[in-house]
Each structure stands twice: as structure tokens, then as C-alpha cells.
Amino acid sequence: TAPFTGIVKSSSAEIGRAITANDVVVSLYEAETLEVKFTLTDAQYGRIQTSANGLTGRPLTLTWTVGGQRYSWTATVDRLGAEISSTRGGVEVFGKVKAVDNGVVLRPGAFVEVKIPDVVFKDTFKVPDTALYDDDKVYTNVDGKLKENRVSVAAFDGEFAILSSGINQGDQVIVVSTTPDGTSFTVNGTAL
């Protein structure tokens, strides 16, 4: 008898098998108390943890794509890992998943997409990180000529840089994209 209603993960029980007090007969998990584990980079962790609301208790959205369909669950950040993850280079975060009846049961080991609200950056511009040179410059198109602009980077969001100063609404920022083999590149003007 288990102290909760669960789903059998593995079993070594067989008819006629002798069992001692230390034998593991069955491994169960409680579907109503699943957790999600993910890693935040040092920059993401520092930005969110030092914000007014902090990290613990922050809402999460999980999405699991299975059978060609996307299913979603909500969760809440419950706790943080005890140390920096040397293999992933960031801080492990654990969230408690809330039970929901959406037609599929979330399984342990499922690879899910996790969305977590970040800090809101007001009065900023988001540009591809390929537009950034020497960590503090972007080039804009002014009357068909390149103009160097010193910028302040507030944060990075994936392949984008969030700029807090140095360009204005309507500026055309020059973006360079390179082919995967690095043999050629394309220059694009991106209107903000």
C-alpha cells in the first residue's frame, strides 16, 4: 500500500518471489506533484533574482509537444539549486507543476519548453545581436551612409540585444548575417 495515488514507474514484483524489508518492489511517482527542472544562465538568474519580485514564486508556463499537439501546464518556481551547474553553466531552478486536465498526462522525463516572465525593460530597443560591434556600437543608415552609434546594452535575450540608449525610434540599424560556413555575409537594414 502506498501513501498516495500514483503511477507505477517500474516494478520488480513477481509471483512467488521472496521479499525482504530492504527490497524495492515498485517505484511510483505521484502525478499530482511533478516538478520541472531547468537552468537559467548567470545573466538571466542575476537579472530576475535581483528584480523587485525575485525568482521564488514566479509563474511558469510549460509546453510539451507530443503526437504533433502542444499541451500546456502552469507551474510556480519553488526552489533554486544549491550550486552553479558546472555542466550547463548556470543556476538550476525547480518549479512545482499544477495539475490540469488537458487530455494528456505529463510524464517524468518529458522534454518541455519553459517560459518564465523576465524583467520588463522600458524605453528600450531590441535588435539582433549581429548588429552589435565591440559590445557598445551599432551602425545605422543615415542618408545612405553608415553612422556609428555608441549604445548601452541593458540585457541579452537569446539572439537579440536590448539597448537602453544610443539609437532612436525609426533608425535603420545595419545587421550582418553570415552563412553557416562563414564564407559570405549579407548586410540588411532593419527598421526599428
PDB file of C-alpha atoms in Angstrom, residues 2-146:
ATOM      1  CA  ALA A   2       1.373   3.420  -0.964  1.00  0.00           C
ATOM      2  CA  PRO A   3       0.594   6.615   0.981  1.00  0.00           C
ATOM      3  CA  PHE A   4      -0.601   8.324  -2.212  1.00  0.00           C
ATOM      4  CA  THR A   5      -2.284   7.541  -5.518  1.00  0.00           C
ATOM      5  CA  GLY A   6       0.469   7.116  -8.058  1.00  0.00           C
ATOM      6  CA  ILE A   7       1.596   5.768 -11.386  1.00  0.00           C
ATOM      7  CA  VAL A   8       3.925   2.754 -11.496  1.00  0.00           C
ATOM      8  CA  LYS A   9       7.312   3.685 -12.922  1.00  0.00           C
ATOM      9  CA  SER A  10       8.932   0.262 -12.503  1.00  0.00           C
ATOM     10  CA  SER A  11       8.212  -2.985 -10.694  1.00  0.00           C
ATOM     11  CA  SER A  12      10.270  -5.994  -9.659  1.00  0.00           C
ATOM     12  CA  ALA A  13       7.352  -7.873  -8.077  1.00  0.00           C
ATOM     13  CA  GLU A  14       6.776 -11.436  -9.222  1.00  0.00           C
ATOM     14  CA  ILE A  15       4.518 -14.207  -8.008  1.00  0.00           C
ATOM     15  CA  GLY A  16       6.448 -16.447  -5.610  1.00  0.00           C
ATOM     16  CA  ARG A  17       9.360 -14.024  -5.143  1.00  0.00           C
ATOM     17  CA  ALA A  18      10.680 -13.716  -1.593  1.00  0.00           C
ATOM     18  CA  ILE A  19      10.844 -10.101  -0.461  1.00  0.00           C
ATOM     19  CA  THR A  20      12.885  -8.680   2.415  1.00  0.00           C
ATOM     20  CA  ALA A  21      12.351  -5.374   4.207  1.00  0.00           C
ATOM     21  CA  ASN A  22      15.062  -3.666   2.140  1.00  0.00           C
ATOM     22  CA  ASP A  23      13.863  -4.798  -1.305  1.00  0.00           C
ATOM     23  CA  VAL A  24      12.405  -2.242  -3.693  1.00  0.00           C
ATOM     24  CA  VAL A  25       9.254  -3.846  -5.068  1.00  0.00           C
ATOM     25  CA  VAL A  26       7.817  -0.945  -7.019  1.00  0.00           C
ATOM     26  CA  SER A  27       8.777   2.600  -7.941  1.00  0.00           C
ATOM     27  CA  LEU A  28       5.882   5.076  -8.085  1.00  0.00           C
ATOM     28  CA  TYR A  29       5.536   8.726  -8.866  1.00  0.00           C
ATOM     29  CA  GLU A  30       2.695  10.982  -7.816  1.00  0.00           C
ATOM     30  CA  ALA A  31       1.369  12.645 -10.962  1.00  0.00           C
ATOM     31  CA  GLU A  32      -0.132  15.479  -8.933  1.00  0.00           C
ATOM     32  CA  THR A  33       3.261  16.576  -7.588  1.00  0.00           C
ATOM     33  CA  LEU A  34       5.553  16.672 -10.631  1.00  0.00           C
ATOM     34  CA  GLU A  35       8.355  19.213 -10.839  1.00  0.00           C
ATOM     35  CA  VAL A  36      10.093  20.870 -13.751  1.00  0.00           C
ATOM     36  CA  LYS A  37      13.846  21.466 -13.663  1.00  0.00           C
ATOM     37  CA  PHE A  38      15.568  23.967 -15.955  1.00  0.00           C
ATOM     38  CA  THR A  39      18.704  26.094 -16.000  1.00  0.00           C
ATOM     39  CA  LEU A  40      18.967  29.883 -16.129  1.00  0.00           C
ATOM     40  CA  THR A  41      22.190  31.490 -17.317  1.00  0.00           C
ATOM     41  CA  ASP A  42      24.075  33.583 -14.774  1.00  0.00           C
ATOM     42  CA  ALA A  43      22.845  36.746 -16.531  1.00  0.00           C
ATOM     43  CA  GLN A  44      19.198  35.613 -16.534  1.00  0.00           C
ATOM     44  CA  TYR A  45      19.397  34.490 -12.907  1.00  0.00           C
ATOM     45  CA  GLY A  46      21.014  37.727 -11.745  1.00  0.00           C
ATOM     46  CA  ARG A  47      18.530  39.899 -13.626  1.00  0.00           C
ATOM     47  CA  ILE A  48      15.414  38.083 -12.367  1.00  0.00           C
ATOM     48  CA  GLN A  49      16.618  37.327  -8.831  1.00  0.00           C
ATOM     49  CA  THR A  50      17.546  40.947  -8.162  1.00  0.00           C
ATOM     50  CA  SER A  51      14.274  42.319  -9.564  1.00  0.00           C
ATOM     51  CA  ALA A  52      11.558  43.586  -7.226  1.00  0.00           C
ATOM     52  CA  ASN A  53       9.641  40.262  -7.290  1.00  0.00           C
ATOM     53  CA  GLY A  54      12.638  37.925  -7.158  1.00  0.00           C
ATOM     54  CA  LEU A  55      12.573  34.396  -8.551  1.00  0.00           C
ATOM     55  CA  THR A  56      10.832  32.182  -5.995  1.00  0.00           C
ATOM     56  CA  GLY A  57       7.071  32.145  -6.552  1.00  0.00           C
ATOM     57  CA  ARG A  58       7.369  33.438 -10.140  1.00  0.00           C
ATOM     58  CA  PRO A  59       4.837  31.805 -12.511  1.00  0.00           C
ATOM     59  CA  LEU A  60       5.958  29.448 -15.281  1.00  0.00           C
ATOM     60  CA  THR A  61       4.286  28.037 -18.371  1.00  0.00           C
ATOM     61  CA  LEU A  62       5.298  24.575 -19.614  1.00  0.00           C
ATOM     62  CA  THR A  63       4.590  23.264 -23.085  1.00  0.00           C
ATOM     63  CA  TRP A  64       5.035  19.628 -24.092  1.00  0.00           C
ATOM     64  CA  THR A  65       4.741  18.728 -27.765  1.00  0.00           C
ATOM     65  CA  VAL A  66       3.608  15.130 -28.123  1.00  0.00           C
ATOM     66  CA  GLY A  67       1.830  13.409 -31.006  1.00  0.00           C
ATOM     67  CA  GLY A  68       2.038  16.613 -33.041  1.00  0.00           C
ATOM     68  CA  GLN A  69      -0.018  18.502 -30.434  1.00  0.00           C
ATOM     69  CA  ARG A  70       1.080  21.118 -27.899  1.00  0.00           C
ATOM     70  CA  TYR A  71      -0.150  20.760 -24.320  1.00  0.00           C
ATOM     71  CA  SER A  72       0.370  23.358 -21.599  1.00  0.00           C
ATOM     72  CA  TRP A  73       0.650  23.405 -17.825  1.00  0.00           C
ATOM     73  CA  THR A  74       1.322  26.139 -15.318  1.00  0.00           C
ATOM     74  CA  ALA A  75       3.889  25.948 -12.556  1.00  0.00           C
ATOM     75  CA  THR A  76       5.489  28.126  -9.914  1.00  0.00           C
ATOM     76  CA  VAL A  77       9.179  28.478  -9.075  1.00  0.00           C
ATOM     77  CA  ASP A  78       9.582  26.530  -5.845  1.00  0.00           C
ATOM     78  CA  ARG A  79      13.305  26.496  -5.136  1.00  0.00           C
ATOM     79  CA  LEU A  80      16.777  27.004  -6.583  1.00  0.00           C
ATOM     80  CA  GLY A  81      19.632  24.539  -6.960  1.00  0.00           C
ATOM     81  CA  ALA A  82      22.249  24.644  -4.233  1.00  0.00           C
ATOM     82  CA  GLU A  83      25.145  25.449  -6.559  1.00  0.00           C
ATOM     83  CA  ILE A  84      26.061  26.614 -10.042  1.00  0.00           C
ATOM     84  CA  SER A  85      25.630  23.804 -12.574  1.00  0.00           C
ATOM     85  CA  SER A  86      29.126  23.255 -13.979  1.00  0.00           C
ATOM     86  CA  THR A  87      27.842  21.199 -16.919  1.00  0.00           C
ATOM     87  CA  ARG A  88      25.284  23.805 -18.017  1.00  0.00           C
ATOM     88  CA  GLY A  89      26.955  26.958 -16.719  1.00  0.00           C
ATOM     89  CA  GLY A  90      24.006  28.388 -14.825  1.00  0.00           C
ATOM     90  CA  VAL A  91      21.630  28.054 -11.902  1.00  0.00           C
ATOM     91  CA  GLU A  92      19.185  25.144 -11.724  1.00  0.00           C
ATOM     92  CA  VAL A  93      15.612  26.168 -10.955  1.00  0.00           C
ATOM     93  CA  PHE A  94      12.813  23.853  -9.797  1.00  0.00           C
ATOM     94  CA  GLY A  95       9.122  24.566 -10.272  1.00  0.00           C
ATOM     95  CA  LYS A  96       6.031  22.769  -8.958  1.00  0.00           C
ATOM     96  CA  VAL A  97       3.693  21.794 -11.787  1.00  0.00           C
ATOM     97  CA  LYS A  98      -0.016  22.379 -11.218  1.00  0.00           C
ATOM     98  CA  ALA A  99      -2.314  19.517 -12.176  1.00  0.00           C
ATOM     99  CA  VAL A 100      -4.562  20.218 -15.135  1.00  0.00           C
ATOM    100  CA  ASP A 101      -6.908  18.035 -17.144  1.00  0.00           C
ATOM    101  CA  ASN A 102      -5.904  18.848 -20.706  1.00  0.00           C
ATOM    102  CA  GLY A 103      -6.227  15.392 -22.224  1.00  0.00           C
ATOM    103  CA  VAL A 104      -2.694  14.129 -21.643  1.00  0.00           C
ATOM    104  CA  VAL A 105      -0.745  13.209 -18.505  1.00  0.00           C
ATOM    105  CA  LEU A 106       2.646  14.892 -18.177  1.00  0.00           C
ATOM    106  CA  ARG A 107       5.299  12.206 -17.713  1.00  0.00           C
ATOM    107  CA  PRO A 108       8.591  12.340 -15.807  1.00  0.00           C
ATOM    108  CA  GLY A 109      11.478  12.816 -18.222  1.00  0.00           C
ATOM    109  CA  ALA A 110       9.382  14.725 -20.782  1.00  0.00           C
ATOM    110  CA  PHE A 111      11.334  17.475 -22.517  1.00  0.00           C
ATOM    111  CA  VAL A 112       9.242  20.630 -22.102  1.00  0.00           C
ATOM    112  CA  GLU A 113       9.563  24.251 -23.162  1.00  0.00           C
ATOM    113  CA  VAL A 114       9.578  26.554 -20.125  1.00  0.00           C
ATOM    114  CA  LYS A 115       8.522  30.206 -20.298  1.00  0.00           C
ATOM    115  CA  ILE A 116       9.274  32.481 -17.368  1.00  0.00           C
ATOM    116  CA  PRO A 117       8.424  36.190 -17.200  1.00  0.00           C
ATOM    117  CA  ASP A 118      11.562  38.310 -17.379  1.00  0.00           C
ATOM    118  CA  VAL A 119      12.230  41.816 -16.191  1.00  0.00           C
ATOM    119  CA  VAL A 120      10.402  44.490 -18.222  1.00  0.00           C
ATOM    120  CA  PHE A 121      12.778  46.887 -19.946  1.00  0.00           C
ATOM    121  CA  LYS A 122      11.025  50.182 -20.608  1.00  0.00           C
ATOM    122  CA  ASP A 123      12.123  52.643 -23.299  1.00  0.00           C
ATOM    123  CA  THR A 124      14.447  50.142 -24.980  1.00  0.00           C
ATOM    124  CA  PHE A 125      15.081  48.692 -28.440  1.00  0.00           C
ATOM    125  CA  LYS A 126      15.524  45.028 -29.316  1.00  0.00           C
ATOM    126  CA  VAL A 127      17.977  44.374 -32.152  1.00  0.00           C
ATOM    127  CA  PRO A 128      19.656  41.203 -33.447  1.00  0.00           C
ATOM    128  CA  ASP A 129      22.949  40.671 -31.605  1.00  0.00           C
ATOM    129  CA  THR A 130      24.690  40.591 -35.005  1.00  0.00           C
ATOM    130  CA  ALA A 131      24.116  44.362 -35.170  1.00  0.00           C
ATOM    131  CA  LEU A 132      26.340  44.894 -32.110  1.00  0.00           C
ATOM    132  CA  TYR A 133      30.068  45.625 -32.527  1.00  0.00           C
ATOM    133  CA  ASP A 134      32.706  45.820 -29.781  1.00  0.00           C
ATOM    134  CA  ASP A 135      29.927  45.365 -27.187  1.00  0.00           C
ATOM    135  CA  ASP A 136      28.842  49.016 -27.404  1.00  0.00           C
ATOM    136  CA  LYS A 137      28.365  50.081 -31.042  1.00  0.00           C
ATOM    137  CA  VAL A 138      25.755  49.708 -33.753  1.00  0.00           C
ATOM    138  CA  TYR A 139      25.755  51.255 -37.201  1.00  0.00           C
ATOM    139  CA  THR A 140      22.743  52.997 -38.674  1.00  0.00           C
ATOM    140  CA  ASN A 141      21.894  54.067 -42.215  1.00  0.00           C
ATOM    141  CA  VAL A 142      21.678  57.855 -42.433  1.00  0.00           C
ATOM    142  CA  ASP A 143      21.077  59.126 -45.982  1.00  0.00           C
ATOM    143  CA  GLY A 144      22.781  56.036 -47.438  1.00  0.00           C
ATOM    144  CA  LYS A 145      25.875  56.348 -45.228  1.00  0.00           C
ATOM    145  CA  LEU A 146      26.962  54.392 -42.169  1.00  0.00           C
TER     146      LEU A 146
END
